[in-house]
Structures are given as C-alpha cells and as structure tokens.
Short mmCIF file of C-alpha atoms in Angstrom, two decimals:
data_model
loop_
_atom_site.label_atom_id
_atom_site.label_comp_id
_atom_site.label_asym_id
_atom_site.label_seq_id
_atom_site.Cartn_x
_atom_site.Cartn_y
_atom_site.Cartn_z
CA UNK I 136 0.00 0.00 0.00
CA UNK I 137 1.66 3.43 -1.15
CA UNK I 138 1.19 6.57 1.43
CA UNK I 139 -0.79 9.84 0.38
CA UNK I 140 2.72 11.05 -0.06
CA UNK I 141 3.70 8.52 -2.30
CA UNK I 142 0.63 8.88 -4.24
CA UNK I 143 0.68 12.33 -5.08
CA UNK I 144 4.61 11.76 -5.97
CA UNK I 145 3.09 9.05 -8.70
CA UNK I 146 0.56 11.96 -9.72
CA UNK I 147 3.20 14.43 -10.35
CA UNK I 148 4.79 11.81 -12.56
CA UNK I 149 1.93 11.08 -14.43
CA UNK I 150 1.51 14.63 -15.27
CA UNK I 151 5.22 14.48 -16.88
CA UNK I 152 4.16 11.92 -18.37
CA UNK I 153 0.88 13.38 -19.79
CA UNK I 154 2.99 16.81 -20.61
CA UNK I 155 5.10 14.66 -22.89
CA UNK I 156 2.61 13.19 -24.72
CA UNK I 157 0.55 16.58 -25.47
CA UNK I 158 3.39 17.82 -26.84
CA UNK I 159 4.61 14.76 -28.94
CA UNK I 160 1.13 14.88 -30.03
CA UNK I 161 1.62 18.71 -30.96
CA UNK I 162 4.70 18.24 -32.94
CA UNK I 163 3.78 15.61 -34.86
CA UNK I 164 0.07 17.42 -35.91
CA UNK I 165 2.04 20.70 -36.44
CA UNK I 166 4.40 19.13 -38.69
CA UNK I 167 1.18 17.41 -40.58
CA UNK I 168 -0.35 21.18 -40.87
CA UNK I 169 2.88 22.45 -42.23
CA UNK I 170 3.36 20.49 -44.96
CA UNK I 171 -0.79 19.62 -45.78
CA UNK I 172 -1.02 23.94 -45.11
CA UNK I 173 -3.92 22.83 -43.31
CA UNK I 174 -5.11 26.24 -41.22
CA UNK I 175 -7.42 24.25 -39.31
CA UNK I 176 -4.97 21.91 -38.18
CA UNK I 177 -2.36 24.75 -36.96
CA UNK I 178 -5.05 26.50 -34.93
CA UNK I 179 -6.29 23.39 -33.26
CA UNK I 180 -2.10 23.12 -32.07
CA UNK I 181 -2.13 26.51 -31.34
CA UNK I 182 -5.26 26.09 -29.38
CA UNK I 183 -3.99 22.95 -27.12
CA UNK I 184 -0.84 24.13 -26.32
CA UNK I 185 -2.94 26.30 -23.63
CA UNK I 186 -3.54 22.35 -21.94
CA UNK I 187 -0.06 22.25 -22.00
CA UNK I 188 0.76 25.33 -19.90
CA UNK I 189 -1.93 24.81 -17.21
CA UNK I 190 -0.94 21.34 -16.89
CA UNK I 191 2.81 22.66 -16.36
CA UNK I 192 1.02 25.13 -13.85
CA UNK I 193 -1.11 22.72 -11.51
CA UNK I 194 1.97 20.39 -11.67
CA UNK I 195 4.19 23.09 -10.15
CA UNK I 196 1.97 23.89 -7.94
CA UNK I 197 1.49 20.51 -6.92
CA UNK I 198 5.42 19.76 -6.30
CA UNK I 199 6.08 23.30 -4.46
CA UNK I 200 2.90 22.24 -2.24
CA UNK I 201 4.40 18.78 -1.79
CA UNK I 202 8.07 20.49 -0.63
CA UNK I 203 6.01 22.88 1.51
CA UNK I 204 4.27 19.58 3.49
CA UNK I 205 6.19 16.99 3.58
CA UNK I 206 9.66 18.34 3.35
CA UNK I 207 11.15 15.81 1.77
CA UNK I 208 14.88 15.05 1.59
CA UNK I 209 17.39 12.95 -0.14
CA UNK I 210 15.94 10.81 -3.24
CA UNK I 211 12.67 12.26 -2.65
CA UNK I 212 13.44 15.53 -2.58
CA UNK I 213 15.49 15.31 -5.87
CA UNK I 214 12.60 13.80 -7.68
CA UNK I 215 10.27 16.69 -7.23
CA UNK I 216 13.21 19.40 -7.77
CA UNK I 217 13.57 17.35 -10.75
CA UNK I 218 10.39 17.69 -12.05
CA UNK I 219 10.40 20.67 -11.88
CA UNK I 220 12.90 20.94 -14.20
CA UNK I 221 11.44 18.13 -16.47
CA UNK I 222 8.05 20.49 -16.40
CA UNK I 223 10.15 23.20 -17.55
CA UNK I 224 10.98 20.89 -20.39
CA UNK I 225 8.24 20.20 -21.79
CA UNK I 226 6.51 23.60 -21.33
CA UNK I 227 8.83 24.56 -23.44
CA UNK I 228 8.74 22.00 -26.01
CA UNK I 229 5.23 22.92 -26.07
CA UNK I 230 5.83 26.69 -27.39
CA UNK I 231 7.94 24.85 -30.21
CA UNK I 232 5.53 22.53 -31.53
CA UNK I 233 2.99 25.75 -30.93
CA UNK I 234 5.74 28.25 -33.55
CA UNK I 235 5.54 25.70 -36.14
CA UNK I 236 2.32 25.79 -36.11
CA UNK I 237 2.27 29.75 -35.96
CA UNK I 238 4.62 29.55 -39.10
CA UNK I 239 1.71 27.26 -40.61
CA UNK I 240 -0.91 29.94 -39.84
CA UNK I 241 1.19 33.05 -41.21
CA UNK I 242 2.04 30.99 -44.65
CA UNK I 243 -1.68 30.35 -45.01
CA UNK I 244 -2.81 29.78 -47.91
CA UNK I 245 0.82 29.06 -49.14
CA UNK I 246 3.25 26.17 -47.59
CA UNK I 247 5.96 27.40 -45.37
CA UNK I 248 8.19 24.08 -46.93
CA UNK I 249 8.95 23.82 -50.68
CA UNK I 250 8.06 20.66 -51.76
CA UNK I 251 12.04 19.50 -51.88
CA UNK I 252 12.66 19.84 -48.36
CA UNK I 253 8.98 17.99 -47.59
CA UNK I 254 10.90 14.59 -47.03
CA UNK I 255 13.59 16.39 -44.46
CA UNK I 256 11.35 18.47 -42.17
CA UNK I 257 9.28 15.36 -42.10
CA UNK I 258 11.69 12.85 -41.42
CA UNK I 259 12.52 15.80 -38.12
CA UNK I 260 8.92 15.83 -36.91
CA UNK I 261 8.59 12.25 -36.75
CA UNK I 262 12.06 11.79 -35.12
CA UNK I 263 10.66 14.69 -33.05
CA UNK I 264 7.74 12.89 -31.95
CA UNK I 265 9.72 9.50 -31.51
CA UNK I 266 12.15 11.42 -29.02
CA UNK I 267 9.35 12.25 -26.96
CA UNK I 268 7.15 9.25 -26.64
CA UNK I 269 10.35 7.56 -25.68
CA UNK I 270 10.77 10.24 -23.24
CA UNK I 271 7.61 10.07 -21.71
CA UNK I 272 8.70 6.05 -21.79
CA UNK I 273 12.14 6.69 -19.90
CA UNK I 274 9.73 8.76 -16.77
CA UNK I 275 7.47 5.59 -16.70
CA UNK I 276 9.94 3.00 -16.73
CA UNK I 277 13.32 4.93 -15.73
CA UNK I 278 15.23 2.55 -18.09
CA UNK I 279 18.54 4.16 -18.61
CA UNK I 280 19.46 2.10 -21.30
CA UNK I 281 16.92 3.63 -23.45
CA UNK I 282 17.42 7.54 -21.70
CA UNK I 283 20.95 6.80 -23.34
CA UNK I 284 19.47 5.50 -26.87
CA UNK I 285 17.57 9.44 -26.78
CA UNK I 286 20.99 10.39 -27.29
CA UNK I 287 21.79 8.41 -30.54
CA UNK I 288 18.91 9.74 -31.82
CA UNK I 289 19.35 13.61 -31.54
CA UNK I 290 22.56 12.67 -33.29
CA UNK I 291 20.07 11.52 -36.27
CA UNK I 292 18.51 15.31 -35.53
CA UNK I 293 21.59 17.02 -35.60
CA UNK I 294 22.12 14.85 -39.01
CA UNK I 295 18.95 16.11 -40.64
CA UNK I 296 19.39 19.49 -39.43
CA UNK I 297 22.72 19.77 -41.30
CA UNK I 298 20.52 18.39 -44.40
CA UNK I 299 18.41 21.11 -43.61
CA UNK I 300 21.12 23.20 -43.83
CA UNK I 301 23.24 22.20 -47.08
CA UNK I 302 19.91 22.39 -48.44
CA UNK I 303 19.71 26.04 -48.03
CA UNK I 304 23.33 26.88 -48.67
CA UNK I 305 23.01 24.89 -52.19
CA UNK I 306 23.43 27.19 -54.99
CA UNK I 307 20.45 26.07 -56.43
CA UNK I 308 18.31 27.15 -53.76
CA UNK I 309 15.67 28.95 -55.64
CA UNK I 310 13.13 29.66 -52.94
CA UNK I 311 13.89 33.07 -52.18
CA UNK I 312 15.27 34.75 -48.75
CA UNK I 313 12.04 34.52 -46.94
CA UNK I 314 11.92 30.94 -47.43
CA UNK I 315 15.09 30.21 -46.37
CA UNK I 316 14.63 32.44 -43.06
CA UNK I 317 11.57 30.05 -42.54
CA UNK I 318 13.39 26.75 -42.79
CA UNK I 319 16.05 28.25 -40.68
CA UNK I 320 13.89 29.18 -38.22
CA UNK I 321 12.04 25.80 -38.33
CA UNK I 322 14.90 23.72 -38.34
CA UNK I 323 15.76 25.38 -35.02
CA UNK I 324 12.48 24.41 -33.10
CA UNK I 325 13.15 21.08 -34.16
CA UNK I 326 16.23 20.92 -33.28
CA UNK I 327 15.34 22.54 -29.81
CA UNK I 328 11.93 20.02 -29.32
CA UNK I 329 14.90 16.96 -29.73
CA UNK I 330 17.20 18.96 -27.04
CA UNK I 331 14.20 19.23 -24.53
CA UNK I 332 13.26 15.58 -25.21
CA UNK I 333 16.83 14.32 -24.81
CA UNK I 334 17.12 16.56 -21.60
CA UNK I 335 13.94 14.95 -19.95
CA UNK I 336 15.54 11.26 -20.39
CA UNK I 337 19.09 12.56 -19.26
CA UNK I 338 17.38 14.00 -16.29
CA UNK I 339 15.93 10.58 -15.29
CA UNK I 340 19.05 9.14 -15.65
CA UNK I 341 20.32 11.61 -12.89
CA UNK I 342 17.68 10.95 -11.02
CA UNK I 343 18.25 6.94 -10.97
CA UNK I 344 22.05 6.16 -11.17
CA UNK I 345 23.17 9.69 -9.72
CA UNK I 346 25.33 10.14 -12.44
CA UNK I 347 24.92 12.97 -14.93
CA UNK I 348 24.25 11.07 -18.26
CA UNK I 349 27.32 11.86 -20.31
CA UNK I 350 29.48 10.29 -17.88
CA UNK I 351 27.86 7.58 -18.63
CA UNK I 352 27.52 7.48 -22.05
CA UNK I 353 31.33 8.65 -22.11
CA UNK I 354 32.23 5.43 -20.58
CA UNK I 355 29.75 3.54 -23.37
CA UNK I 356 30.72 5.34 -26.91
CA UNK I 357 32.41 7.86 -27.95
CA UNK I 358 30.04 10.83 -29.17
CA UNK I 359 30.61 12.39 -32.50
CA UNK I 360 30.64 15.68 -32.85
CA UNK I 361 28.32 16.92 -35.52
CA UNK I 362 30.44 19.99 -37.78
CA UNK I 363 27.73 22.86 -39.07
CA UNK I 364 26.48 25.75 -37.75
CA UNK I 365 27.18 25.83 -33.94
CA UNK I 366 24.12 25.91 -31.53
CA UNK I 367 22.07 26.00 -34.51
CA UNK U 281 21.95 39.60 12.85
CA UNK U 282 20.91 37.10 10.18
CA UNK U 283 21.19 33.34 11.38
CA UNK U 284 23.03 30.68 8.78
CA UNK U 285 19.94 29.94 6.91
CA UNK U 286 19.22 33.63 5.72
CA UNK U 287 23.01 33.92 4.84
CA UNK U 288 22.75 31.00 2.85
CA UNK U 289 19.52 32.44 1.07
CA UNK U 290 21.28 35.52 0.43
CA UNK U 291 24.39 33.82 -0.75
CA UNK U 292 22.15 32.29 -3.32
CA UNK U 293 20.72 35.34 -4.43
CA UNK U 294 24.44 37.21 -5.05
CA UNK U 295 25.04 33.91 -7.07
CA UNK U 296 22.45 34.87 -9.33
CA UNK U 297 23.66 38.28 -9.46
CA UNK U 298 26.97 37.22 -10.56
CA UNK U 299 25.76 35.20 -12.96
CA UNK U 300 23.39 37.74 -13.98
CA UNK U 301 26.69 39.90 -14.42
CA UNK U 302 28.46 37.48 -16.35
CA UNK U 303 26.23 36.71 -19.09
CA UNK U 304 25.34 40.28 -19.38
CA UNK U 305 29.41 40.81 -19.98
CA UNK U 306 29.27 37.50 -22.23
CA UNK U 307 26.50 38.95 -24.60
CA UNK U 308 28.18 42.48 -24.60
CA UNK U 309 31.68 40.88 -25.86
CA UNK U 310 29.84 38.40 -28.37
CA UNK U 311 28.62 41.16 -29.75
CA UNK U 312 31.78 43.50 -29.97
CA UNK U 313 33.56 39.84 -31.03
CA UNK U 314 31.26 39.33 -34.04
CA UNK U 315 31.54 43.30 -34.91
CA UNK U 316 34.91 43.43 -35.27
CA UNK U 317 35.11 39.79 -36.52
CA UNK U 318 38.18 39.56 -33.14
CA UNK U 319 38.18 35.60 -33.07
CA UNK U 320 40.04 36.29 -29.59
CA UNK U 321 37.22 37.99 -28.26
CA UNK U 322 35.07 35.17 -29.54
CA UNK U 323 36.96 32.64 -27.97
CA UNK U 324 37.31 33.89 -24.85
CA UNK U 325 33.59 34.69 -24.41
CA UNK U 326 33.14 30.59 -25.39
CA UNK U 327 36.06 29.65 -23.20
CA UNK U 328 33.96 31.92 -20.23
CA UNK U 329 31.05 30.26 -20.51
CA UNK U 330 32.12 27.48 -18.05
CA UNK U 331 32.30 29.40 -15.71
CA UNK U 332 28.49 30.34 -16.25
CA UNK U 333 27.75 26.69 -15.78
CA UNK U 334 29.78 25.61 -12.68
CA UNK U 335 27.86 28.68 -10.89
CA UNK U 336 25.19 27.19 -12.18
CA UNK U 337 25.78 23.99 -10.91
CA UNK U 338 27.24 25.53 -7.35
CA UNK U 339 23.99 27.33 -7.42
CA UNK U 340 21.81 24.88 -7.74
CA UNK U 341 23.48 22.40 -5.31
CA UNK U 342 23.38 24.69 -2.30
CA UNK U 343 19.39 25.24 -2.88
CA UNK U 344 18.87 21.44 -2.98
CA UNK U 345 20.97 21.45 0.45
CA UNK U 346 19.15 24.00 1.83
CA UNK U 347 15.94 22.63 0.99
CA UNK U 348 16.94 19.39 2.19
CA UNK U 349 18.52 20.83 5.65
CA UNK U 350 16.22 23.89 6.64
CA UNK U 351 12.78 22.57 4.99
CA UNK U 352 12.01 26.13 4.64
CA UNK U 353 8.27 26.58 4.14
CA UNK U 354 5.94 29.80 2.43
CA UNK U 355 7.58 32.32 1.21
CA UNK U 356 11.36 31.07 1.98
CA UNK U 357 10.54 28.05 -0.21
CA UNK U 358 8.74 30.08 -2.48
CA UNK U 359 12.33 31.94 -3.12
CA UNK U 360 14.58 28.93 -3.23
CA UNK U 361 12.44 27.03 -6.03
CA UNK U 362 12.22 30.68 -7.78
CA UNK U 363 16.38 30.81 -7.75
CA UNK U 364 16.77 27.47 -9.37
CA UNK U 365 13.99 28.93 -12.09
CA UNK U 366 16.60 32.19 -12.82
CA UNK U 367 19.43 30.10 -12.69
CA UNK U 368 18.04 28.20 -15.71
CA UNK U 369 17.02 31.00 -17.41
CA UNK U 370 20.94 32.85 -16.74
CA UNK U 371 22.62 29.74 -17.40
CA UNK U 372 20.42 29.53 -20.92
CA UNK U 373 21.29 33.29 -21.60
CA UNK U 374 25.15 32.07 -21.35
CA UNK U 375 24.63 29.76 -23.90
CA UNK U 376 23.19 31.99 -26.18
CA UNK U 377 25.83 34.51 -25.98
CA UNK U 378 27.90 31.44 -26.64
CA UNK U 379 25.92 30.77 -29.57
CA UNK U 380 26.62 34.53 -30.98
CA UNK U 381 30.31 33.88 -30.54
CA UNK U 382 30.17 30.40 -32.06
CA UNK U 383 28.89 31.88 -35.04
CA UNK U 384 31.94 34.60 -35.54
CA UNK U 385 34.16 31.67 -34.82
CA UNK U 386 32.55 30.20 -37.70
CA UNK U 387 32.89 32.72 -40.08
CA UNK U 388 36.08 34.05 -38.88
CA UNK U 389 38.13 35.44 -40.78
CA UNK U 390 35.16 36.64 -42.85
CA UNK U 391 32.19 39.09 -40.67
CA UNK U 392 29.08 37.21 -40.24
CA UNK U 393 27.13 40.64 -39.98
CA UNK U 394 27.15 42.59 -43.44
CA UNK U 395 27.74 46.35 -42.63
CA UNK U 396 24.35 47.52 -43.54
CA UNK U 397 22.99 45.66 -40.69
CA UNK U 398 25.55 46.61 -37.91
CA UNK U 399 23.82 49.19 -36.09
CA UNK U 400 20.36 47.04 -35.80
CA UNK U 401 22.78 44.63 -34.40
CA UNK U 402 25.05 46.15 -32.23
CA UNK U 403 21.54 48.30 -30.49
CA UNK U 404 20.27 44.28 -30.46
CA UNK U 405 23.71 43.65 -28.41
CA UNK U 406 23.30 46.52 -26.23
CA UNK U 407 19.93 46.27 -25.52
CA UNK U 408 19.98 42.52 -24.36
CA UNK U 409 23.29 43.80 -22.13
CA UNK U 410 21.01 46.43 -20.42
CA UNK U 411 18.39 44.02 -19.57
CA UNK U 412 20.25 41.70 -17.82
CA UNK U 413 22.01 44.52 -16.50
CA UNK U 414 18.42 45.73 -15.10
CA UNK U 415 17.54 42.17 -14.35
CA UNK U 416 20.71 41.56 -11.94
CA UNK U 417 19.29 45.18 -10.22
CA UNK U 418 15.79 43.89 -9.97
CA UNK U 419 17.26 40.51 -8.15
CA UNK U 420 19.03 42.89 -5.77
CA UNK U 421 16.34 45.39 -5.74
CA UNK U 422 13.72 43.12 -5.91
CA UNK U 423 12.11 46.65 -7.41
CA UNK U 424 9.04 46.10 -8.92
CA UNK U 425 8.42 48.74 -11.10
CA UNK U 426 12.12 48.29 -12.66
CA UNK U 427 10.97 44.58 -13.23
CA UNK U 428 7.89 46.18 -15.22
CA UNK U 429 10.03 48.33 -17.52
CA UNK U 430 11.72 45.18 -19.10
CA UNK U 431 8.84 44.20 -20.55
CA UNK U 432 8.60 47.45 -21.93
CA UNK U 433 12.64 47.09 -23.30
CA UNK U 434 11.69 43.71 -24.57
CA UNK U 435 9.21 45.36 -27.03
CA UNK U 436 12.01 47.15 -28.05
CA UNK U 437 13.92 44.66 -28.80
CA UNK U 438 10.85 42.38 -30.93
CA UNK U 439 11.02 45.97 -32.52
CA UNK U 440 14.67 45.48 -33.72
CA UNK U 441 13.87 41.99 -34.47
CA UNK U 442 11.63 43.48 -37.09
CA UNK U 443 14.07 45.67 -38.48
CA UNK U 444 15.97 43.05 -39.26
CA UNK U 445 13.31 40.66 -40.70
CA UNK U 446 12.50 43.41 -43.22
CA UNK U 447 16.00 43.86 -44.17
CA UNK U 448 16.30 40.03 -44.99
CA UNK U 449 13.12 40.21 -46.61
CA UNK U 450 13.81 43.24 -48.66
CA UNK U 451 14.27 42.53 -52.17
CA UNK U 452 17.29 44.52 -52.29
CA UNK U 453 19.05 42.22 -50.10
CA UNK U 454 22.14 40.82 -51.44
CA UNK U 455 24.55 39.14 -49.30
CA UNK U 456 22.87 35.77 -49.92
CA UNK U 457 21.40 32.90 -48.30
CA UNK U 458 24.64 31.94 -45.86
CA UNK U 459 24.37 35.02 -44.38
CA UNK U 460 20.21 35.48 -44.48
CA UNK U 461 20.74 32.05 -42.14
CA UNK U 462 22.83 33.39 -39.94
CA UNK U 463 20.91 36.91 -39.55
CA UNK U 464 18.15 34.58 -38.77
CA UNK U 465 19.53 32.82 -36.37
CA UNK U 466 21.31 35.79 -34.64
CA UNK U 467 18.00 37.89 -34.31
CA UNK U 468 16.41 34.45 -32.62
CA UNK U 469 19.44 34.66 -30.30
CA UNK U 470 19.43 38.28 -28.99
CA UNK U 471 15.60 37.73 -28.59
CA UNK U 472 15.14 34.75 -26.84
CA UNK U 473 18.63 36.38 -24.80
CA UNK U 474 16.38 39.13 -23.70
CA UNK U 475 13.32 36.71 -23.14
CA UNK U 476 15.04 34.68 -20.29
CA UNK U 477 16.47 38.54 -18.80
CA UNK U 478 12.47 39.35 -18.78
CA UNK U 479 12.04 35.81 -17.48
CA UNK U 480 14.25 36.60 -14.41
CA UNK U 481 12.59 39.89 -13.29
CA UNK U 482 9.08 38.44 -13.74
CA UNK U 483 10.48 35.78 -11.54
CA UNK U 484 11.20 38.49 -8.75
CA UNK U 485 7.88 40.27 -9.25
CA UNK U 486 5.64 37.01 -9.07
CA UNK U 487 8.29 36.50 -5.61
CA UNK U 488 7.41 39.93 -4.17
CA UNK U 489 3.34 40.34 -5.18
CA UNK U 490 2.27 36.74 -5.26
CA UNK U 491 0.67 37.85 -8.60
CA UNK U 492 2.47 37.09 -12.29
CA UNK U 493 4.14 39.94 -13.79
CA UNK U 494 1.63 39.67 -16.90
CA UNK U 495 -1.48 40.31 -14.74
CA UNK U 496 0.14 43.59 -13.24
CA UNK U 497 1.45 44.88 -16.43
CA UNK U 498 -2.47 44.23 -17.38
CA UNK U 499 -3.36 46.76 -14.62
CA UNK U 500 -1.04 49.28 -16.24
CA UNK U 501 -0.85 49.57 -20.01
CA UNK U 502 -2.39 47.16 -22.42
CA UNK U 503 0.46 45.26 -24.78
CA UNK U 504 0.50 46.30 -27.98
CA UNK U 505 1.61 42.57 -29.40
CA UNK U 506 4.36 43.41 -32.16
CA UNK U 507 3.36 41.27 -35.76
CA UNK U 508 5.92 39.56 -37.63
CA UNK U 509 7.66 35.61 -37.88
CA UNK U 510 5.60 34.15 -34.21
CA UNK U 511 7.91 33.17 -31.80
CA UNK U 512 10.88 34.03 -34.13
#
C-alpha cells in the first residue's frame, strides 16, 4: 500500500508523463499542418498548447505544495526538484511545436516548406515525436538504457538538421530569402523540441544512477561531434 | 543579525547576481567579437562560458541542500524554487551569448554581420546587455516597477527583431542565403537572450506580489503585441 505522499509523488509523474505526450502529439500534428497547409490543423495546435501550460502550472503547484508539506529530503526531494525541471521541459517544447504551427498559420494559404525539403522536415517531426514518446517512456519506466538511446537519436537530428542546412546553402536554392529564413527558423524548433526531449531522459538518468548522463555514455561510446552551424 | 539559513539564502541570491553579471558581460563581448570579426574575443567569451555553468551547478546544489537541511516553508521556499527557475534562465542566456560567438568563430576570418545591418545589431547587443544589467538590479532590488520596464525594453527589442526581418526580406538584399541564415539565427538569439532577462525579473515580481508579472502589467498599459515571424 503506497502513502498519500507517495501517491501524489506518482501523480506528479503522471503529469510528466501526460505533458510529454501533449506535446509529442503537438509536434507531430504541427508538422502534418505544415506540410498539408492545413489552417485548421495549426489552430487546433495553437489552441492545445494552452492544456499544455496549465498542466505545467497545476503540476508546479502541486510539487512546491508537496516540498512545503512533507519536506522531503534525499531521493525524494530530488525527484520533485527534478520535475520541476522536467516540467520546464516540456513547457517549453510545447511553445515549439505551438511556432511551427504559428509559421503554418502566417504561410496560409501558401506552404511554409517547398516541396524539396517535404521529405527532411518530415523525417525531423517524426524523429521529433519519436524522441518524446520515448521520453515520456524513460519517466514511466526509468530505463537508462533507453534515456541513453535518446541520445543516438538527436545525433540523427543534428544529421537532418545539417541536411536542412546544405539544403539552403546549395546554390540552387531557388526559394527566395524569406523561405530560407523560414526553414532556418524551423529547423531550429526542431532541433530545440529533440534537445528538450533528450534533456527529460538525461534528467531521469540523474535521477536513478546519480550520475549525470554523459558520464555515462562517455564510458559507453564515444560521441561524434556533428560539424555545421554551432548551436544551430 | 541574520542566522546561517538567511546567509545561505542571500548567498544564493548574489550567485544569481553574478551570474546575472556574467552573461550580461558574455552577450556584450559576443557582440563586440562578431563586430569586429576579433576571433580572440570570440573565444574567450566561449572559453567563459564554463564558468556560467559551474555557478550554475554551485547554485543549484546549495538550494537542494538547503531545501533538504532547513525545509524552509511559504515564502522562503517560495524563493529557493524561484532561484533554481533564474538560474536556468541565466545559465540559458550564457549559452546563447555562446551561440553569438560560435557563429563569428565560424565565419572568422570573414564578418558574419554585413555592414548595412551593424547598427540594428550592435543596439540588439546593447539592448539585451542592459536588460540583464536591469535584471541583476531587480534581483538585488527586488524593485518592482524596474521589473515592469523590461517588458517594456523587450518590445524594443521584438522591434529590432523586425528591423531586421525586413531587411532580410527586402528585395534589395544581397549578401545571400549563408548570411540570411545566420541573420536569422542571430536575431532568434538576442531575442530569446532578452526573453530569459524578462524571465528573471518576472520571476522576482511574481516573488514579491504573489501575482504574475503579466497580470500587473495588465493593470497598467495594455500590450501592444508586435506582428511579424511568431515566436521568431
């Protein structure tokens, strides 16, 4: 039989876990209304994202209420300091689903994506989406192995994002400046959604071995770095 | 007299200051760096950055201890989750400035500003510097109205963001797409720079009132919301 305490540490995870899939949802649906410039679509994302926040909201308030009661310390304590964090996350992950969508709504009736870079962005909402329904997986199960896998595949995001990018430094780009300020921009909140999922899983990781997760994937394989625009 | 625990508290706060201080510096010099394309400059702002993150990580270690320790309740614990919040946000801001110097690294030895777009930029550079600079004061201050006023600044600076989206988008434009990318990515920078500063002094207002900075600000001047690329 779990305590009230322990209960309402279970609720805050499900929240996280709820959080993540809103906004997996959102990503994947915004990346559909991109590239189908379906209006209806992008509002509808717009529209939910306003779930997302309150959700973040009642969570916080949940945690900071638990701190306040039952002053918990050691493991305990770093759980709900870390879901804060995780909260934080996703919130933001959110907003970036929420922009591509904008993007959607301020192309309307024309696509923000040129039909040669359809495959590409894509291929980076789906691997968006994956990272974060094997996020929300890594809070439910707190399986490191697959936290570490999250990592593997942002290097797939970083991959596509330099696609993204040789795309638009080709010199047979023909799609114009504001086009190319679009994709830029877009490849960014992907690029951003993957860092937010990746930093969810890593935090789990924390939370279970006590290790910060690139020691541990230092001592498992080498990361590549990925050349290309820094940070972008 | 103040007993250990309100040291500590304070301790935490001057952290934040400091870090305040030294991303404000950081985005200052990344700025001057990419300028006057001075890869030294650039590196040394990247190189500083650690420094950013092992406050950070000082920072955030000696909340979780007091938390753990003291058990503060109300308002007390109301501050110490609120300082792990700014130190997010500060740390973030480092990164960006990072980002910014990344970028002349990049480029170096050519300038990844054209010179028809310095001044937007450099006012971009100085404007995030002065809100940080106001946002360390309203940490110390914990002055409410001075907290308002960077909303206020931040308008300014969606204003410059502008500027620069109509130069990309401006027919005339002619330094390509390499650079059109990187103009992107700089304005998304310097803006989402100055959204964590704003970040920070909401922080302190929703710490002093009990109420979120928005719903004040609400009380005192509607927001005229800026058009233009959402969320760029």
């Amino acid at each position: 039989m779990r305590d009230a305490y322990h209960e309402e540490l279970d609720s805050i995870g499900e929240g996280l876990v709820e959080m993540a899939r809103l906004v997996g949802s959102a990503i994947g649906r915004a990346t559909t209304a991109m590239l189908d410039a379906d209006l209806k679509l992008a509002e509808s994302v717009i529209e939910a994202d306003k779930k997302v926040d309150d959700l973040q909201h009642d969570l916080e308030a949940r945690a900071i209420a638990l701190l306040a009661r039952q002053q918990p310390v050691a493991t305990d304590l770093r759980i709900v300091v870390t879901s804060l964090r995780m909260s934080a996350d996703l919130e933001r992950s959110g907003d970036l689903a929420q922009h591509v969508a904008k993007l959607t709504r301020l192309r309307f009736p024309e696509r923000a994506v040129p039909r040669d870079l359809h495959a590409t962005i894509l291929e980076m909402g789906q691997l968006a989406q994956r990272l974060m329904a094997k996020a929300a997986e890594v809070i439910i199960t707190k399986d490191v192995d697959l936290a570490l896998q999250l990592e593997s595949d942002d290097d797939a995001m970083d991959l596509l994002h330099r696609t993204l990018f040789q795309h638009l430094m080709d010199d047979r780009w023909k799609h114009g400046i504001e086009t190319a300020v679009d994709v830029t921009l877009l490849g960014r909140y992907y690029e951003r959604f993957a860092d937010h999922a990746v930093s969810v899983a890593k935090r789990v990781v924390y939370l279970v071995t006590g290790e910060h997760a690139d020691e541990l994937q230092a001592d498992i394989q080498p990361v590549q770095p990925v050349a290309g625009v820094e940070g972008a």
